[in-house]
Short mmCIF file of C-alpha atoms in Angstrom, two decimals:
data_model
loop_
_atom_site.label_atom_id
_atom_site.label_comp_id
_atom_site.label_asym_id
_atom_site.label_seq_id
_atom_site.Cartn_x
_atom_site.Cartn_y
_atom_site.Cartn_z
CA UNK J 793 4.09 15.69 51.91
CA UNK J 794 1.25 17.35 54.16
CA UNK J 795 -2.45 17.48 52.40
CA UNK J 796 -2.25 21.47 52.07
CA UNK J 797 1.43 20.79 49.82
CA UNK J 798 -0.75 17.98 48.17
CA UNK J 799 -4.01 20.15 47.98
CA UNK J 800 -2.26 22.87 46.39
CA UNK J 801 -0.90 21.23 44.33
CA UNK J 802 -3.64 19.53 43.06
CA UNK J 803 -5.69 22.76 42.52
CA UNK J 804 -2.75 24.19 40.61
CA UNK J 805 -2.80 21.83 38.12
CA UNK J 806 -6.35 21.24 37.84
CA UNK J 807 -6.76 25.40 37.15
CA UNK J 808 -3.41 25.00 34.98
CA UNK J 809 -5.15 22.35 33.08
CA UNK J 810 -8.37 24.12 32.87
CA UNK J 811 -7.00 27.49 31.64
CA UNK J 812 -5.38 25.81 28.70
CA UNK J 813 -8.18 24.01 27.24
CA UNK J 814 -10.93 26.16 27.96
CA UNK J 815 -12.72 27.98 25.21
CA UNK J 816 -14.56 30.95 27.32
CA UNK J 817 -15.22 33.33 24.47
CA UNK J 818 -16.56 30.67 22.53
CA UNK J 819 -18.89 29.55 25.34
CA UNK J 820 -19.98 33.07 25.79
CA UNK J 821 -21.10 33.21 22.41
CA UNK J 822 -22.72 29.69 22.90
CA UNK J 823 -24.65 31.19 26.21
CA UNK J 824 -25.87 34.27 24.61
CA UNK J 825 -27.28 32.59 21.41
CA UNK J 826 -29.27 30.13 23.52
CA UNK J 827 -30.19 32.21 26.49
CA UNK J 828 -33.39 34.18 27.16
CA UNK J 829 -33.60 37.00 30.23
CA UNK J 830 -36.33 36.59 32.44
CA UNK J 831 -39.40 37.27 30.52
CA UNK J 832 -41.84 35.81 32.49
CA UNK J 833 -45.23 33.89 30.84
CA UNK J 834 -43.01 34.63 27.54
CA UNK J 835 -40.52 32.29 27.92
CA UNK J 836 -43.27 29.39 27.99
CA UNK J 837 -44.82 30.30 24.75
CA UNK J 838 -41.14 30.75 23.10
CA UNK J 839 -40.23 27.19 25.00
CA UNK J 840 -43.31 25.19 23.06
CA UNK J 841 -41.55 26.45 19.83
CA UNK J 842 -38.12 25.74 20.94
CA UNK J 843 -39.57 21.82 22.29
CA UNK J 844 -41.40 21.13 18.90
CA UNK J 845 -38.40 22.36 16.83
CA UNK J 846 -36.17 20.57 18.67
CA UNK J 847 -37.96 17.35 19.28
CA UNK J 848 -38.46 17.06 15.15
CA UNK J 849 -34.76 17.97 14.55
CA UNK J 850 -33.84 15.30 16.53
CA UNK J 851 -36.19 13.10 15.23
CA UNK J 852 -35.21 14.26 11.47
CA UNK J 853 -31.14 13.32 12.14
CA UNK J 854 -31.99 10.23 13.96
CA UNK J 855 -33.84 9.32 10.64
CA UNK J 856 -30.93 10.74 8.34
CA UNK J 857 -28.17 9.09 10.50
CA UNK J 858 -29.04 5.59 11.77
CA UNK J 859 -26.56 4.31 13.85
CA UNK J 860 -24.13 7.09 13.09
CA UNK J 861 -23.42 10.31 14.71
CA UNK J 862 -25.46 11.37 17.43
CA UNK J 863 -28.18 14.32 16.86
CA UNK J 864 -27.39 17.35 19.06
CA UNK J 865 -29.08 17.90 22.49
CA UNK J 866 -32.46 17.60 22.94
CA UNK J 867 -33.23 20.03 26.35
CA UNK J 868 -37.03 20.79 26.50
CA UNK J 869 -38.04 22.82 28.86
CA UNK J 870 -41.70 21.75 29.12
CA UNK J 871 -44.39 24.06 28.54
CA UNK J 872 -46.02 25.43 31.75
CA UNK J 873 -49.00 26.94 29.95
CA UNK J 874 -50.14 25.01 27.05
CA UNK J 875 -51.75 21.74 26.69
CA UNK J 876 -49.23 18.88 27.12
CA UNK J 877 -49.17 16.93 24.43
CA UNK J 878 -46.53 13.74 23.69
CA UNK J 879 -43.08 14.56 22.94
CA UNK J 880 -40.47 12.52 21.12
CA UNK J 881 -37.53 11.33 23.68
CA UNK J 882 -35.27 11.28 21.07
CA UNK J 883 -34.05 7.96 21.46
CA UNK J 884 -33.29 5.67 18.35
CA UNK J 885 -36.45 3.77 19.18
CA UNK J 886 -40.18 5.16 19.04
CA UNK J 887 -40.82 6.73 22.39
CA UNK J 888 -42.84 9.36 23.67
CA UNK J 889 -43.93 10.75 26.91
CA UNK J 890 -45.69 13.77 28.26
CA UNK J 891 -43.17 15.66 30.58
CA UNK J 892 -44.59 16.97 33.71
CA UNK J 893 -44.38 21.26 33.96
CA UNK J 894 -40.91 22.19 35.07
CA UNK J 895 -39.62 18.62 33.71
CA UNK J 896 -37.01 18.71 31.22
CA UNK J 897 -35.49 15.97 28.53
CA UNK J 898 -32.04 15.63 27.55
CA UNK J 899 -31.60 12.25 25.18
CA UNK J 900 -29.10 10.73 23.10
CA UNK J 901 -30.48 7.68 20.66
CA UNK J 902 -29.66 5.27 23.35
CA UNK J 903 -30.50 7.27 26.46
CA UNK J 904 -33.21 9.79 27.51
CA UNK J 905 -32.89 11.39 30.97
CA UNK J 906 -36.28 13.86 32.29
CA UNK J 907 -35.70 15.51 35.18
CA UNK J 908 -37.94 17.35 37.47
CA UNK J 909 -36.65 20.64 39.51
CA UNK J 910 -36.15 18.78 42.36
CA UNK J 911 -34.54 15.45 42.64
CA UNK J 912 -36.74 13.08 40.26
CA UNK J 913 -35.65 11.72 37.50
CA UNK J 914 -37.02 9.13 34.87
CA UNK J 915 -34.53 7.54 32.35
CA UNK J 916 -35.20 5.43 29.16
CA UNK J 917 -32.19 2.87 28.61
CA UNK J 918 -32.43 1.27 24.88
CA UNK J 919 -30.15 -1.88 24.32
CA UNK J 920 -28.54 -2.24 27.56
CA UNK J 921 -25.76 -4.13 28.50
CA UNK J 922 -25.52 -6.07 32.05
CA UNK J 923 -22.48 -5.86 33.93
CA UNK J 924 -21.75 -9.48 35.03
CA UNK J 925 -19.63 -10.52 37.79
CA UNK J 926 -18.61 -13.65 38.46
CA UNK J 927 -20.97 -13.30 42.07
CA UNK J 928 -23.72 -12.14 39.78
CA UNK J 929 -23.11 -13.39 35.87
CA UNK J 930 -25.03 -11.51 33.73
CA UNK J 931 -28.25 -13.42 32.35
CA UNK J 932 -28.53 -15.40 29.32
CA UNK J 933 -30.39 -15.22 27.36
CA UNK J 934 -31.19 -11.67 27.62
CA UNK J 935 -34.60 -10.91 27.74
CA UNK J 936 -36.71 -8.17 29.40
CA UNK J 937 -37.70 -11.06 31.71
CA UNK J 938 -34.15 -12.37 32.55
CA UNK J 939 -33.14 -8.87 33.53
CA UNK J 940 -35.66 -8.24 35.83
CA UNK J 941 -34.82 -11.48 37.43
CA UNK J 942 -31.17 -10.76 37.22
CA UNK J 943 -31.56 -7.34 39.06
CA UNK J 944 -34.14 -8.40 41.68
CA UNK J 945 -32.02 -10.69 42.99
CA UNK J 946 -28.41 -8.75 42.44
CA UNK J 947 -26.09 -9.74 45.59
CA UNK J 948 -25.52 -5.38 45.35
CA UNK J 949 -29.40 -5.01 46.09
CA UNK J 950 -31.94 -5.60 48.36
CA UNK J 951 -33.99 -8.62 47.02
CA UNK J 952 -37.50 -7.61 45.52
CA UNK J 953 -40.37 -9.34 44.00
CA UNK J 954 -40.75 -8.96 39.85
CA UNK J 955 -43.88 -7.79 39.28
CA UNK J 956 -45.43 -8.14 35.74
CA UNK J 957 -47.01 -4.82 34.91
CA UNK J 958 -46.99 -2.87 31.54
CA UNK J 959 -45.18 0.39 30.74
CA UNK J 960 -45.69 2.73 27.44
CA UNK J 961 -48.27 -0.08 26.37
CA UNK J 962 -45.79 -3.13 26.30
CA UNK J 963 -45.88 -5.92 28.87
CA UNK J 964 -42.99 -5.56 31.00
CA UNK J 965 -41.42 -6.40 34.20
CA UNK J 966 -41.42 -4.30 37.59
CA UNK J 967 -38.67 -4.14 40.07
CA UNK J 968 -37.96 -2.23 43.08
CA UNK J 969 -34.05 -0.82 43.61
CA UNK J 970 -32.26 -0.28 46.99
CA UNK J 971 -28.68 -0.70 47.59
CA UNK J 972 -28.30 -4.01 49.96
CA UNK J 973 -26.82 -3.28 53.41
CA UNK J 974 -23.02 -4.47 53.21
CA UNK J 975 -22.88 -3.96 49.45
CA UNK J 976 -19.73 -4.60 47.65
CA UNK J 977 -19.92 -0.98 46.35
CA UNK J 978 -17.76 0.84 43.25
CA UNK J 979 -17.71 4.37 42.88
CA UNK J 980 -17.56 3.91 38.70
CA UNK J 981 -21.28 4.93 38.24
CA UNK J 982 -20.71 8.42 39.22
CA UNK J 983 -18.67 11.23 38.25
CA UNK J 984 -18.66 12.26 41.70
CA UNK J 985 -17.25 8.60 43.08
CA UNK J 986 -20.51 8.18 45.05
CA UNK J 987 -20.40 4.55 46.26
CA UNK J 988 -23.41 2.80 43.74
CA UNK J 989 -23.51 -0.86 42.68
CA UNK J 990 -23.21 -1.05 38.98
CA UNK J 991 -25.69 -2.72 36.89
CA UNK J 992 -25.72 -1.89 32.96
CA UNK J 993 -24.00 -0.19 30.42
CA UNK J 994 -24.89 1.99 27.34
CA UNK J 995 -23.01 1.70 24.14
CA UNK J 996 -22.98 5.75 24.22
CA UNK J 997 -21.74 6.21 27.83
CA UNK J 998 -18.46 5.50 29.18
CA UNK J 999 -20.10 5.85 33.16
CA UNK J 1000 -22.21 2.77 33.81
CA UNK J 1001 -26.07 2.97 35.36
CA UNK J 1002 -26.18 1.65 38.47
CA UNK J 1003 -28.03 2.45 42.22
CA UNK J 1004 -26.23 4.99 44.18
CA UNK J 1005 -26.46 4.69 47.91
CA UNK J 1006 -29.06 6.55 49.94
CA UNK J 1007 -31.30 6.67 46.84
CA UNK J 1008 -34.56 3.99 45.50
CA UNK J 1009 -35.31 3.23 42.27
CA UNK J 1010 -38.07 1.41 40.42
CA UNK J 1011 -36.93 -0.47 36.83
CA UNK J 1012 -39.17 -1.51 34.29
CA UNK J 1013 -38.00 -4.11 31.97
CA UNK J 1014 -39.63 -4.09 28.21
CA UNK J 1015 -39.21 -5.38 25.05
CA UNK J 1016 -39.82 -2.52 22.62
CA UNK J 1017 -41.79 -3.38 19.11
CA UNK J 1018 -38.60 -3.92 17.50
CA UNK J 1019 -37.51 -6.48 19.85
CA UNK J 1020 -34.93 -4.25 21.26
CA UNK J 1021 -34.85 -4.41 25.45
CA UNK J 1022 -34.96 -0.74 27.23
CA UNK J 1023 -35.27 -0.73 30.89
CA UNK J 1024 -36.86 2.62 32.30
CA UNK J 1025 -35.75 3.89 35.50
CA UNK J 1026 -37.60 6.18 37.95
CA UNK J 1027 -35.48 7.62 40.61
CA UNK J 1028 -34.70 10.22 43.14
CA UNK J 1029 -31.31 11.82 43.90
CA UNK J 1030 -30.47 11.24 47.72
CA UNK J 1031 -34.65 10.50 48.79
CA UNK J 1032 -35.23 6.51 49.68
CA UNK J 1033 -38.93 6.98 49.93
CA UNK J 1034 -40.32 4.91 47.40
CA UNK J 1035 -43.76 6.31 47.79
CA UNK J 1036 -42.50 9.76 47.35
CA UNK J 1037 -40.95 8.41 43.97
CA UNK J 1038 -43.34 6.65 42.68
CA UNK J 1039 -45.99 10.17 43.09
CA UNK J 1040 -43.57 12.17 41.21
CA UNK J 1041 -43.02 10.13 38.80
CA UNK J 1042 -45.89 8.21 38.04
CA UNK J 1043 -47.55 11.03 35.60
CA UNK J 1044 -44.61 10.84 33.52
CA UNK J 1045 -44.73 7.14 33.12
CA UNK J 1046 -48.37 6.61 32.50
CA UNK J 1047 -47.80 9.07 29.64
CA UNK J 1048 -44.73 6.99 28.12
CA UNK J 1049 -45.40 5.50 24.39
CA UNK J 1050 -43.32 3.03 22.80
CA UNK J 1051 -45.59 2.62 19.52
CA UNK J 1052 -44.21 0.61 16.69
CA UNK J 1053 -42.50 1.93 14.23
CA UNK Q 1471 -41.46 27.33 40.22
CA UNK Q 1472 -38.42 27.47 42.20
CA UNK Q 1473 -35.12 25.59 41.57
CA UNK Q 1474 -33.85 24.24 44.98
CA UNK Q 1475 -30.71 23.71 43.58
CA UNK Q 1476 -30.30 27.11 42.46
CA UNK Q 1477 -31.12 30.01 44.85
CA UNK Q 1478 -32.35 33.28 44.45
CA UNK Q 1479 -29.86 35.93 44.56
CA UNK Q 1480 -30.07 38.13 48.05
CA UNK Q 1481 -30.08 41.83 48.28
CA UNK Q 1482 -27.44 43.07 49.33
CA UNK Q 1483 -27.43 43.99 53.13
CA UNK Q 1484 -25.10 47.34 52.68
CA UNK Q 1485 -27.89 49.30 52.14
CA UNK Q 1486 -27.70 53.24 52.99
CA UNK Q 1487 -28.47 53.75 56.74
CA UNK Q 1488 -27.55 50.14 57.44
CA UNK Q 1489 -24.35 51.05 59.64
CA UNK Q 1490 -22.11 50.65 56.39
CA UNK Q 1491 -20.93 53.64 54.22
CA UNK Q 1492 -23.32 53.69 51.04
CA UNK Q 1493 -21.61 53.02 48.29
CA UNK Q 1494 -22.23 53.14 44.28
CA UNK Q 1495 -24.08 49.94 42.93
CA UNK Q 1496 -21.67 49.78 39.88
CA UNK Q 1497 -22.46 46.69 38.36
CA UNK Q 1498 -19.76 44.77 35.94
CA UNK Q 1499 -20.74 44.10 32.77
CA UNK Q 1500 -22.07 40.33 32.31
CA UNK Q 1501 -19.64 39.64 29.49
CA UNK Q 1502 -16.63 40.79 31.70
CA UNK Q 1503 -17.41 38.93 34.84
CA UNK Q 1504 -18.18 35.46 33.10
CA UNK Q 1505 -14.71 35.66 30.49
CA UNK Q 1506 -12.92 36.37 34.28
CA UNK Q 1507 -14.75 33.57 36.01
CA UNK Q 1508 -15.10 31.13 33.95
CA UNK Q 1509 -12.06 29.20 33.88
CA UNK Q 1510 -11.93 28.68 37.61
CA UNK Q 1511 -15.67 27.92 37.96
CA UNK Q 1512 -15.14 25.02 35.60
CA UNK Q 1513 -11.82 24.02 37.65
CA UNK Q 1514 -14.67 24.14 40.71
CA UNK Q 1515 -17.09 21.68 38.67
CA UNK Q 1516 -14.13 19.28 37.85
CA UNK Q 1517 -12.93 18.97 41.16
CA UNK Q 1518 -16.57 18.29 42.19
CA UNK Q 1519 -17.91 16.48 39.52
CA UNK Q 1520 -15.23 14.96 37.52
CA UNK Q 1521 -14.14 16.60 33.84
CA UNK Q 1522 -16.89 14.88 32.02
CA UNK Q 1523 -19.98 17.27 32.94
CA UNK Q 1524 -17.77 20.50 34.12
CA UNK Q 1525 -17.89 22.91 31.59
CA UNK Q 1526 -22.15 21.96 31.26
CA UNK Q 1527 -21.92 22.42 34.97
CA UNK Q 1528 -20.10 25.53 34.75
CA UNK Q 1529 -22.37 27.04 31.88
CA UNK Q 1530 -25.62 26.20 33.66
CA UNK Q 1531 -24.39 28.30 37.06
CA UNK Q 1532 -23.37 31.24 34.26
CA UNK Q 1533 -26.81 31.11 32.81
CA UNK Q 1534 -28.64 31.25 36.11
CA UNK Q 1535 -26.57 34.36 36.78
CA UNK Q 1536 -27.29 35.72 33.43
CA UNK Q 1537 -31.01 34.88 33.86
CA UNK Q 1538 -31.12 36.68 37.14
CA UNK Q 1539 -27.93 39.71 35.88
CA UNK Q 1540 -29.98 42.60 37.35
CA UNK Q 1541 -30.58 41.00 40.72
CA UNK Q 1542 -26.96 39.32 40.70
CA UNK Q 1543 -25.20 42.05 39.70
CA UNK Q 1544 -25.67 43.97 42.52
CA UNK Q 1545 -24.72 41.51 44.81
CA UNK Q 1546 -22.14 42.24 47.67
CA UNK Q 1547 -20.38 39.14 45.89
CA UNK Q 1548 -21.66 38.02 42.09
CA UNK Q 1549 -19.18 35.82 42.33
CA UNK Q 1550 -20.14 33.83 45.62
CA UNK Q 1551 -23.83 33.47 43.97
CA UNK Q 1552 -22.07 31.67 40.91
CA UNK Q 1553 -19.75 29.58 43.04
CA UNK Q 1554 -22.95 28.31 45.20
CA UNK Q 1555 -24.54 27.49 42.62
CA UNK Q 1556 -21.85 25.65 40.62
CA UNK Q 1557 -21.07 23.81 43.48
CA UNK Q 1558 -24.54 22.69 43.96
CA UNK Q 1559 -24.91 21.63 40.74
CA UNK Q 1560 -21.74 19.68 40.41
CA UNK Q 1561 -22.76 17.78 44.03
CA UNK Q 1562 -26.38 16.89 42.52
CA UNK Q 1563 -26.51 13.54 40.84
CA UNK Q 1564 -29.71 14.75 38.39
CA UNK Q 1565 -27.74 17.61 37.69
CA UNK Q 1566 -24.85 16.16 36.75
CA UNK Q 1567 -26.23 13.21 35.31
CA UNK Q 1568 -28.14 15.35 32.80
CA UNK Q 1569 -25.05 17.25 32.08
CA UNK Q 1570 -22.87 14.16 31.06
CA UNK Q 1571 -25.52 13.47 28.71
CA UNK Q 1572 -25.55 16.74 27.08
CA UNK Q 1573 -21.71 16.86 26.63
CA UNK Q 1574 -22.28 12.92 25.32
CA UNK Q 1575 -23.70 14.24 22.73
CA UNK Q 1576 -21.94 17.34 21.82
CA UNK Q 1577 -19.02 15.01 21.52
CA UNK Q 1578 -20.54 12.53 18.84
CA UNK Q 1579 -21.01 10.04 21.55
CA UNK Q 1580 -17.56 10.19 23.13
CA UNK Q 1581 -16.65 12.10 26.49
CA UNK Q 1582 -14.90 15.46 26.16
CA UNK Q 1583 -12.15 15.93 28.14
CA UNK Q 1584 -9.69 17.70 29.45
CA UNK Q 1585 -5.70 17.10 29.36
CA UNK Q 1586 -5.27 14.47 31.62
CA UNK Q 1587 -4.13 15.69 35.95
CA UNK Q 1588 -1.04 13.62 36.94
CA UNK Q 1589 -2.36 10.81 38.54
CA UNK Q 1590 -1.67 11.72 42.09
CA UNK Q 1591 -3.77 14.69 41.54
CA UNK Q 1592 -6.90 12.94 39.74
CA UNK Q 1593 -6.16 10.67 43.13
CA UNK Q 1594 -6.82 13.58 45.09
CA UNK Q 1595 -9.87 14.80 43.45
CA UNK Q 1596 -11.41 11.67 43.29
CA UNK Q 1597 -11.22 11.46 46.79
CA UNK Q 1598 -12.33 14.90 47.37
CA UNK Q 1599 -15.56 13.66 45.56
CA UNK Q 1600 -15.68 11.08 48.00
CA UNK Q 1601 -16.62 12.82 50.97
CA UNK Q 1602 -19.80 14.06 51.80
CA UNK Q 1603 -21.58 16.99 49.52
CA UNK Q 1604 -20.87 20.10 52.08
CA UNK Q 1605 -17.25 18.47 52.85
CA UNK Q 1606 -16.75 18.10 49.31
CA UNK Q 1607 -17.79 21.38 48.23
CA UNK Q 1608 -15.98 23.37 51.19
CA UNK Q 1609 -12.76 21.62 50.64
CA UNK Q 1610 -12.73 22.19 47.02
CA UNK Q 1611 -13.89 25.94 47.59
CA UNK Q 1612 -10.44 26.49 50.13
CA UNK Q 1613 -8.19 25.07 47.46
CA UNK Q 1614 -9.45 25.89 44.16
CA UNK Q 1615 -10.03 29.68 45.13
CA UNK Q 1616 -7.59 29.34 47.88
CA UNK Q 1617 -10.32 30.76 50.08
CA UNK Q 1618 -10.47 31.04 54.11
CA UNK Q 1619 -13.27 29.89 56.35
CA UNK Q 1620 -14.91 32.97 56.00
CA UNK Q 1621 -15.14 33.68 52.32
CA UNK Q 1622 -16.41 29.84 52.15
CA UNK Q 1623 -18.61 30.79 54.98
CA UNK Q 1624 -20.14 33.26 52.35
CA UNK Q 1625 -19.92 31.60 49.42
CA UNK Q 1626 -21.68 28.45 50.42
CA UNK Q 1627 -24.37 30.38 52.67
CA UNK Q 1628 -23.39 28.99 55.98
CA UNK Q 1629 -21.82 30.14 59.16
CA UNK Q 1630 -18.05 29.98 59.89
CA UNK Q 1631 -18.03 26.80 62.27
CA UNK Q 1632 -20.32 24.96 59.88
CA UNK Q 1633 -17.82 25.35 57.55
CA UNK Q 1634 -14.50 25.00 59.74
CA UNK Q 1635 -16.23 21.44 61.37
CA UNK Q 1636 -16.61 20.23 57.23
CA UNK Q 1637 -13.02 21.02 56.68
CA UNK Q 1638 -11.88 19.13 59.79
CA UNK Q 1639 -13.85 16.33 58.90
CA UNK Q 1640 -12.84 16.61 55.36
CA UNK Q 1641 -8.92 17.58 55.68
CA UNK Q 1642 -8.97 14.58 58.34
CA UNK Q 1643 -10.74 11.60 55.71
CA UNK Q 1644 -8.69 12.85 52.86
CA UNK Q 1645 -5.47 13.06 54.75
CA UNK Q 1646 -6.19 9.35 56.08
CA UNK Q 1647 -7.10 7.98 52.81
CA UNK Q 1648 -4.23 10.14 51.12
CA UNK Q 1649 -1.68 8.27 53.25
CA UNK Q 1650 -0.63 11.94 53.93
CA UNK Q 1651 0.07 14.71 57.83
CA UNK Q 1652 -3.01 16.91 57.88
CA UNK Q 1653 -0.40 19.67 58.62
CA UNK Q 1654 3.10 20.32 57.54
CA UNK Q 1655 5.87 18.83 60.09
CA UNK Q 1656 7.08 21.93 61.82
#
């Protein structure tokens, strides 16, 4: 079989497969009831509504539904024009943060994920599970501390100090991520198969969290108030300048809360 | 502020006086061109991105073109803007990171997905969405929409021997890890 017979194949069944499960009027609907035309300074105004409802519906279900289904989606997009004020990340934990303009949250009780326009990201992992192999078993017990040891010196990464620092007014632990030359790499992280080394797991997400290739990352390990551990990543799709990284996202991280509850 | 990852629509160059016959600016109804679209552009963010995130993928390219409906509308090709930008979101890791999460949690915590491909077909994909971005995107373009070098050309904003040296490159890594002839025997 040549790779156009295979290719064609492929596609055939892929738009065959697509066709028959796709609800298009449905997600018409679904675009028009949540879309706004270009309205200019507008849409800024109507966004601080949209952010405040949202952030205290989520808020509100998390409350009515601990540990059972998960609240709808939180996407804020932040103010450009008002006085930034803390936002709930709608995690299951206490957590809030000041989202750069243009940034935007999406967050499930476990996981919060603010991008920027560009490439930046900033994610808030609560209850994480390492992925132990028997090269690199996963630490026990695990503590914020352990982790950060764990990761820093991961066979799959380049080997980095831990640097004790404090993040959303906890103590926690600083480390640096780059993929190791030579890594053993998977391509489970990813939707898209990129190579990454995989390093934790969410109980919410079947893909695991690891570093994809070509890309930096800086991890802080804390123990929230409730004892819970939440690692929060800074990163940058396909940029391995850590200085660049750490400028973009270091306004979004100084304004990160994790206040008892 | 500008999205790099999705680009403003162009004027169209056929303008009166331009060497090209003038011709009416009739512009399709939004509704019309998304129900017809649709389906495919989410077959272009699976092959890209894997089912997880496609239809999120899919809807955020539709909104952008909704956003912008005057501008893209009028477009030589409406449809080439919506591909672009599809396939530029499905090849960004933010973007589709981001998207996973927000179908996450439409789904009460578990993935939504589609019917299963025969595994020899999720076997090509996957390795489709191993090759480079531009690779990736071009080869899924020629096969999805069964499109030639120069519709891709247009489609992902390039010129025709960009795109023809990603397919060779492409068609050649996929055909070697594929265990498959590049071409049919003749």
């Amino acid at each position: 079989m040549s790779l156009d017979t295979r290719g064609r194949s492929a596609a055939q069944e892929l738009l065959r497969s697509t066709r028959s499960d796709l609800e298009a009027r449905t997600m018409l609907d679904t675009l028009h009831r949540g879309s706004d035309r270009r309205t200019g300074p507008r849409v800024a105004v109507v966004a601080v509504l949209v952010a405040v409802v949202l952030a205290v519906g989520a808020l509100s279900w998390s409350a009515w539904h601990p540990g059972g289904s998960t609240p709808p989606a939180v996407t804020t997009p932040t103010p450009t024009a008002t006085s930034p004020s803390p936002a709930s990340l709608g995690l299951s934990e206490p957590a809030t943060a000041v989202p750069p303009p243009g940034w935007t949250l999406v967050s499930t009780p476990d996981l919060a994920v603010v991008t920027s326009l560009d490439h930046y990201f900033v994610e808030v992992l609560v209850s994480p599970t390492p992925i132990g192999t028997s090269k690199d078993p996963a630490p026990s017990p695990l503590t914020a501390q352990s982790l950060a040891a764990w990761v820093s010196t991961h066979s799959g990464l380049v080997r980095t100090a831990v640097v004790p620092t404090t993040i959303g007014g906890r103590p926690a632990f600083q480390v640096d991520l780059r993929q190791a030359t030579g890594a053993p790499r998977g391509t489970v992280c990813d939707p898209a198969n990129r190579d990454c080394v995989p390093l934790v797991r969410l109980a919410s997400h079947q893909l695991p969290f690891g570093v994809v290739g070509g890309t930096v990352g800086r991890a802080y390990m804390v123990t929230l108030p409730s004892g819970r551990i939440a690692v929060v990543a800074a990163g940058a799709g396909g940029d391995d300048r850590i200085d660049a990284l750490v400028k973009a996202t270091q306004p979004l991280l100084d304004s990160l809360a994790f206040p008892a509850g | 502020m500008t999205d790099p990852v999705i680009d403003e629509p162009r004027r169209s160059r056929r303008e009166p006086g331009s060497g090209s016959a003038p011709r009416l600016a009739v512009a399709e109804s939004f509704d019309a061109f998304y129900l017809r679209e649709l389906p495919s552009l989410v077959a272009l963010a699976r092959a890209l991105s894997g089912s997880a995130a496609a239809e999120d993928l899919a809807q955020e390219a539709m909104m952008a073109a909704y956003r912008r409906w005057d501008e893209v509308a009028l477009l030589d090709l409406p449809a080439a803007w919506v591909r672009r930008v599809c396939a530029n979101l499905s090849t960004s890791l933010i973007r589709r990171r981001a998207a996973e999460t927000r179908a996450v949690l439409r789904a009460g915590g578990q993935r939504t997905a589609y019917a299963e491909l025969p595994p020899e077909d999720a076997t090509f994909w996957a390795e489709v969405r191993r090759l480079p971005r531009r690779q990736a995107q071009a080869i899924s373009l020629h096969y999805v929409y069964d499109m030639a070098v120069s519709d891709i050309a247009v489609t992902l904003d390039c010129s025709e021997s960009t795109v023809k040296a990603h397919l060779v490159r492409g068609r050649s890594a996929l055909a070697r890890r594929l265990g498959v002839d590049e071409e049919d025997p003749s």
